[in-house]
Amino acid sequence: MTTTNLTKTPDAAPGAPLIPLPLGTARILTLAGSAVTLVGTFLAWTWSQDFPGNLTVTGYPGGLQTLTLTGALLTLLFTLSGYGIKGLRWLTPGGTHSPVRLLALGTLGTTLFAMAAISVVLGGLINLDPGAWISGVGALAATVGAFALPEDAHGETPAANGWERFRQSLKAPAPNTPEPLPGWAEILVITGVFAAGLFVFAYGIDIEYPELFIGFLITVGFTFAAFGKAGLPRRTSQLAGKHRKVAMLAALAAAICFPFTQTNDQYALIGAQVLIFATVALGLNVVVGLAGLLDLGYVAFLGVGAYTAALVSGTASSAFDVKFPFWAAALAGAAASLLFGVIIGAPTLRLRGDYLAIVTLGFGEIFRITVLNLNGKTGPDITNGSNGVTNVPDLNIFGFDLGIQHDVLGFTLTRSANYFLLMLLFTVIVVLVFRRSAESRIGRAWVAIREDETAATAMGINGFRLKLMAFALGAALAGFAGSVQAHLGYSVTPEQYQFAGSVAPNSAFLLAAVILGGMGTIAGPLIGAALLYLIPAKLAFMQDYQLVLFGLALILLMRFKPEGLVADRRKKLEFHETDQQAASDDALTGAGTGVAKAGA
């Protein structure tokens, strides 16, 4: 009698490595290469102090050396986790070898970039000291060893060529049951994650020269890709969901601590501008991410709020001799933007797709041209035309003047730090509004309209009314942020509110921030906006090539992460449906083979 075996089919065997070496040899080579790289960072990389960061000191890494050191340490830790060490195994719940490859590759990229930058700035490879060569050779050896490790197996059939295997290493890991931790340890992990995020953000803003910032981007990019492949973001989100209040408090505490970490007022100003950009992007996420309405003129609502707050601020350049308290000015800015949202949305939201995008693009240009012509010559004298509304006074809230320094607990809060904390409060309010809206019946109706408006209408949803509500809410949130922007920048001019350009925020960059970060999520637009504002601010020397690099980055993103950096489950399923279907077919094929063998 034949017995049929219907037991669970095991995961597919690991694929052959790109470089044929025994597993033990590959691990030893990776460990040894990372150790050599680490040692090289404690030696001088160049003899001249003309290269920024002072890489001439032996025994004290600085500048780009610290980034290479960080990458080498992480490569060592993740490689050791493959030996099953209990404390380190927690690092790789989703896979062991793919994160090591990404970390080793990032370390090699940072090191080679540093060596190339030293050679270009100082005039040749002759300016490289032995420490740079030692770290370079070590990083190369570690990368060779990492790519000699076998592929992680999660039920997928290993790709036939190296490029497809590398693409597989960038995909999200398969679910894996993590080792349980005590409650106090989970809270400690959550706190540590947000503390690390604060450190990385503060370090990036505090970078003074472009060579270090480019190395920082290389290291952070590969590190986060490795963490994603290791399954750490998924595990952290599970812990944050389990301890939601602790996670919210930790995130808020980390954000509040940021201005206390900055000694340069210029960097705190960048932080405040990033928050304004991020808050407006989150407002646009209501329109694009939840309701699925393509708005190409959204920056105009930011301008409406900013102009409204500036005109009622009491400045001498205002056409109105009034001075509202800030809370009234902020509400006036939000109300004016909401009103314009309704006025523009009511006749246009019956359009869909590209037609709606063209109409909103036209509205954004109409707003900019209108405030440009309200100069007393081609129209009423209200906005001072191209000169804008200037000399907007600093805010004074309950006797607290945001325009002067304040000493708090031994720390000095500068003007920019004061506005950062105020904008942080506004960001929290916008996040709460977005979250409550997304989780409500209206939010679910918005998602239904985004997915299929015809089906949603057939189920009794009033599509026009709900789309108008999304348009109005998004506009009000943008006007809310604009009221702070007017006071932070001292002036409001038409050139600040264009569809595209080198000055952020503009409509194109706001939309890109939502798509880059992840539509329909909270963290996605915040991260996307921070990246799109911070990178141009730190790489000003590449301003002439900004749009080219921006387009290239979008192409790469659409190729590898079409769902965005932070994607919800629906988007992840939508954009990776082919991969999941292939994995399902492979599993069915494997199960059928097992049944056939059992029957035989």
PDB file of C-alpha atoms in Angstrom, residues 281-418:
ATOM      1  CA  ALA A 281       4.314  66.318   2.948  1.00  0.00           C
ATOM      2  CA  LEU A 282       2.198  64.525   5.538  1.00  0.00           C
ATOM      3  CA  GLY A 283      -0.717  66.827   4.664  1.00  0.00           C
ATOM      4  CA  LEU A 284      -0.238  65.965   0.994  1.00  0.00           C
ATOM      5  CA  ASN A 285      -0.255  62.315   2.019  1.00  0.00           C
ATOM      6  CA  VAL A 286      -3.915  62.720   2.967  1.00  0.00           C
ATOM      7  CA  VAL A 287      -4.697  63.772  -0.597  1.00  0.00           C
ATOM      8  CA  VAL A 288      -2.364  61.447  -2.505  1.00  0.00           C
ATOM      9  CA  GLY A 289      -1.697  58.561  -0.124  1.00  0.00           C
ATOM     10  CA  LEU A 290      -5.185  58.046   1.306  1.00  0.00           C
ATOM     11  CA  ALA A 291      -7.603  59.425  -1.274  1.00  0.00           C
ATOM     12  CA  GLY A 292      -5.430  58.784  -4.342  1.00  0.00           C
ATOM     13  CA  LEU A 293      -5.815  62.314  -5.784  1.00  0.00           C
ATOM     14  CA  LEU A 294      -2.790  63.470  -7.767  1.00  0.00           C
ATOM     15  CA  ASP A 295      -2.228  67.091  -6.666  1.00  0.00           C
ATOM     16  CA  LEU A 296       0.608  68.920  -8.459  1.00  0.00           C
ATOM     17  CA  GLY A 297      -0.095  72.367  -6.984  1.00  0.00           C
ATOM     18  CA  TYR A 298      -0.156  71.521  -3.311  1.00  0.00           C
ATOM     19  CA  VAL A 299       2.576  74.005  -2.370  1.00  0.00           C
ATOM     20  CA  ALA A 300       0.100  76.795  -3.146  1.00  0.00           C
ATOM     21  CA  PHE A 301      -1.862  75.901  -0.002  1.00  0.00           C
ATOM     22  CA  LEU A 302       1.333  76.316   2.005  1.00  0.00           C
ATOM     23  CA  GLY A 303       1.674  79.738   0.413  1.00  0.00           C
ATOM     24  CA  VAL A 304      -1.909  80.703   1.245  1.00  0.00           C
ATOM     25  CA  GLY A 305      -1.303  79.908   4.915  1.00  0.00           C
ATOM     26  CA  ALA A 306       2.049  81.698   4.954  1.00  0.00           C
ATOM     27  CA  TYR A 307       0.716  84.857   3.259  1.00  0.00           C
ATOM     28  CA  THR A 308      -2.332  84.933   5.524  1.00  0.00           C
ATOM     29  CA  ALA A 309      -0.218  84.658   8.695  1.00  0.00           C
ATOM     30  CA  ALA A 310       2.241  87.261   7.408  1.00  0.00           C
ATOM     31  CA  LEU A 311      -0.479  89.765   6.493  1.00  0.00           C
ATOM     32  CA  VAL A 312      -2.019  89.600   9.989  1.00  0.00           C
ATOM     33  CA  SER A 313       1.329  89.579  11.843  1.00  0.00           C
ATOM     34  CA  GLY A 314       1.493  93.356  12.313  1.00  0.00           C
ATOM     35  CA  THR A 315       4.445  93.879   9.982  1.00  0.00           C
ATOM     36  CA  ALA A 316       4.802  97.324   8.403  1.00  0.00           C
ATOM     37  CA  SER A 317       4.866  95.786   4.906  1.00  0.00           C
ATOM     38  CA  SER A 318       1.365  94.332   5.339  1.00  0.00           C
ATOM     39  CA  ALA A 319      -1.557  95.999   3.590  1.00  0.00           C
ATOM     40  CA  PHE A 320      -3.693  95.400   6.685  1.00  0.00           C
ATOM     41  CA  ASP A 321      -3.048  97.258   9.916  1.00  0.00           C
ATOM     42  CA  VAL A 322      -3.862  94.320  12.178  1.00  0.00           C
ATOM     43  CA  LYS A 323      -1.893  92.092  14.521  1.00  0.00           C
ATOM     44  CA  PHE A 324      -3.348  88.729  15.501  1.00  0.00           C
ATOM     45  CA  PRO A 325      -2.005  86.632  18.341  1.00  0.00           C
ATOM     46  CA  PHE A 326      -0.215  83.614  16.963  1.00  0.00           C
ATOM     47  CA  TRP A 327      -2.941  81.102  17.721  1.00  0.00           C
ATOM     48  CA  ALA A 328      -5.395  83.254  15.773  1.00  0.00           C
ATOM     49  CA  ALA A 329      -2.902  83.742  12.909  1.00  0.00           C
ATOM     50  CA  ALA A 330      -2.315  79.981  12.702  1.00  0.00           C
ATOM     51  CA  LEU A 331      -6.043  79.280  12.634  1.00  0.00           C
ATOM     52  CA  ALA A 332      -6.530  82.042  10.051  1.00  0.00           C
ATOM     53  CA  GLY A 333      -3.837  80.494   7.837  1.00  0.00           C
ATOM     54  CA  ALA A 334      -5.409  77.038   8.131  1.00  0.00           C
ATOM     55  CA  ALA A 335      -8.911  78.419   7.503  1.00  0.00           C
ATOM     56  CA  ALA A 336      -7.805  80.400   4.438  1.00  0.00           C
ATOM     57  CA  SER A 337      -6.084  77.339   2.965  1.00  0.00           C
ATOM     58  CA  LEU A 338      -9.127  75.186   3.712  1.00  0.00           C
ATOM     59  CA  LEU A 339     -11.372  77.746   1.992  1.00  0.00           C
ATOM     60  CA  PHE A 340      -9.150  77.796  -1.085  1.00  0.00           C
ATOM     61  CA  GLY A 341      -9.112  73.999  -1.042  1.00  0.00           C
ATOM     62  CA  VAL A 342     -12.907  73.912  -1.174  1.00  0.00           C
ATOM     63  CA  ILE A 343     -13.076  76.639  -3.835  1.00  0.00           C
ATOM     64  CA  ILE A 344     -10.569  74.859  -6.060  1.00  0.00           C
ATOM     65  CA  GLY A 345     -11.773  71.333  -5.284  1.00  0.00           C
ATOM     66  CA  ALA A 346     -15.522  71.841  -5.744  1.00  0.00           C
ATOM     67  CA  PRO A 347     -15.421  72.388  -9.529  1.00  0.00           C
ATOM     68  CA  THR A 348     -12.433  70.154 -10.293  1.00  0.00           C
ATOM     69  CA  LEU A 349     -12.697  66.996  -8.186  1.00  0.00           C
ATOM     70  CA  ARG A 350     -15.127  65.422 -10.624  1.00  0.00           C
ATOM     71  CA  LEU A 351     -12.069  64.981 -12.820  1.00  0.00           C
ATOM     72  CA  ARG A 352      -9.760  61.994 -12.429  1.00  0.00           C
ATOM     73  CA  GLY A 353      -6.183  61.006 -13.084  1.00  0.00           C
ATOM     74  CA  ASP A 354      -4.117  63.162 -15.412  1.00  0.00           C
ATOM     75  CA  TYR A 355      -6.896  65.723 -15.889  1.00  0.00           C
ATOM     76  CA  LEU A 356      -7.062  66.430 -12.169  1.00  0.00           C
ATOM     77  CA  ALA A 357      -3.257  66.655 -12.028  1.00  0.00           C
ATOM     78  CA  ILE A 358      -3.223  69.274 -14.800  1.00  0.00           C
ATOM     79  CA  VAL A 359      -5.916  71.357 -13.090  1.00  0.00           C
ATOM     80  CA  THR A 360      -4.104  71.347  -9.739  1.00  0.00           C
ATOM     81  CA  LEU A 361      -0.839  72.219 -11.495  1.00  0.00           C
ATOM     82  CA  GLY A 362      -2.623  75.176 -13.045  1.00  0.00           C
ATOM     83  CA  PHE A 363      -3.943  76.276  -9.646  1.00  0.00           C
ATOM     84  CA  GLY A 364      -0.445  76.287  -8.206  1.00  0.00           C
ATOM     85  CA  GLU A 365       0.808  78.532 -11.016  1.00  0.00           C
ATOM     86  CA  ILE A 366      -2.282  80.785 -10.789  1.00  0.00           C
ATOM     87  CA  PHE A 367      -1.598  81.343  -7.089  1.00  0.00           C
ATOM     88  CA  ARG A 368       2.055  82.276  -7.681  1.00  0.00           C
ATOM     89  CA  ILE A 369       1.202  84.644 -10.563  1.00  0.00           C
ATOM     90  CA  THR A 370      -1.660  86.212  -8.596  1.00  0.00           C
ATOM     91  CA  VAL A 371       0.429  87.118  -5.538  1.00  0.00           C
ATOM     92  CA  LEU A 372       3.111  88.382  -7.940  1.00  0.00           C
ATOM     93  CA  ASN A 373       0.615  90.774  -9.569  1.00  0.00           C
ATOM     94  CA  LEU A 374      -0.969  92.085  -6.360  1.00  0.00           C
ATOM     95  CA  ASN A 375       1.659  94.824  -6.251  1.00  0.00           C
ATOM     96  CA  GLY A 376      -0.337  98.046  -6.652  1.00  0.00           C
ATOM     97  CA  LYS A 377       0.479  98.330 -10.379  1.00  0.00           C
ATOM     98  CA  THR A 378      -1.011  95.316 -12.155  1.00  0.00           C
ATOM     99  CA  GLY A 379      -3.494  94.752  -9.340  1.00  0.00           C
ATOM    100  CA  PRO A 380      -4.414  95.855  -5.795  1.00  0.00           C
ATOM    101  CA  ASP A 381      -1.512  96.503  -3.456  1.00  0.00           C
ATOM    102  CA  ILE A 382      -1.873  93.546  -1.086  1.00  0.00           C
ATOM    103  CA  THR A 383       1.169  91.233  -1.338  1.00  0.00           C
ATOM    104  CA  ASN A 384       3.847  93.735  -2.539  1.00  0.00           C
ATOM    105  CA  GLY A 385       4.411  91.676  -5.677  1.00  0.00           C
ATOM    106  CA  SER A 386       7.848  90.181  -6.104  1.00  0.00           C
ATOM    107  CA  ASN A 387       9.087  91.882  -2.917  1.00  0.00           C
ATOM    108  CA  GLY A 388       6.649  89.859  -0.836  1.00  0.00           C
ATOM    109  CA  VAL A 389       5.629  90.496   2.747  1.00  0.00           C
ATOM    110  CA  THR A 390       8.839  91.250   4.642  1.00  0.00           C
ATOM    111  CA  ASN A 391       9.976  91.956   8.205  1.00  0.00           C
ATOM    112  CA  VAL A 392       7.530  89.451   9.677  1.00  0.00           C
ATOM    113  CA  PRO A 393       8.098  89.758  13.432  1.00  0.00           C
ATOM    114  CA  ASP A 394       9.140  86.895  15.660  1.00  0.00           C
ATOM    115  CA  LEU A 395       6.464  85.123  17.631  1.00  0.00           C
ATOM    116  CA  ASN A 396       5.738  85.836  21.256  1.00  0.00           C
ATOM    117  CA  ILE A 397       3.653  83.050  22.787  1.00  0.00           C
ATOM    118  CA  PHE A 398       2.475  83.573  26.379  1.00  0.00           C
ATOM    119  CA  GLY A 399       5.432  85.867  27.029  1.00  0.00           C
ATOM    120  CA  PHE A 400       7.967  83.479  25.487  1.00  0.00           C
ATOM    121  CA  ASP A 401       9.802  85.330  22.711  1.00  0.00           C
ATOM    122  CA  LEU A 402      10.918  82.847  20.083  1.00  0.00           C
ATOM    123  CA  GLY A 403      13.281  85.370  18.533  1.00  0.00           C
ATOM    124  CA  ILE A 404      15.808  85.436  21.366  1.00  0.00           C
ATOM    125  CA  GLN A 405      17.947  82.840  23.116  1.00  0.00           C
ATOM    126  CA  HIS A 406      16.755  81.097  26.252  1.00  0.00           C
ATOM    127  CA  ASP A 407      18.701  79.057  28.792  1.00  0.00           C
ATOM    128  CA  VAL A 408      16.901  75.829  29.714  1.00  0.00           C
ATOM    129  CA  LEU A 409      18.481  73.350  32.157  1.00  0.00           C
ATOM    130  CA  GLY A 410      21.954  74.575  31.344  1.00  0.00           C
ATOM    131  CA  PHE A 411      21.375  74.423  27.566  1.00  0.00           C
ATOM    132  CA  THR A 412      20.997  77.422  25.281  1.00  0.00           C
ATOM    133  CA  LEU A 413      18.007  77.378  22.949  1.00  0.00           C
ATOM    134  CA  THR A 414      18.634  79.593  19.937  1.00  0.00           C
ATOM    135  CA  ARG A 415      15.973  81.214  17.764  1.00  0.00           C
ATOM    136  CA  SER A 416      16.027  78.304  15.332  1.00  0.00           C
ATOM    137  CA  ALA A 417      15.752  75.813  18.203  1.00  0.00           C
ATOM    138  CA  ASN A 418      12.701  77.668  19.532  1.00  0.00           C
TER     139      ASN A 418
END
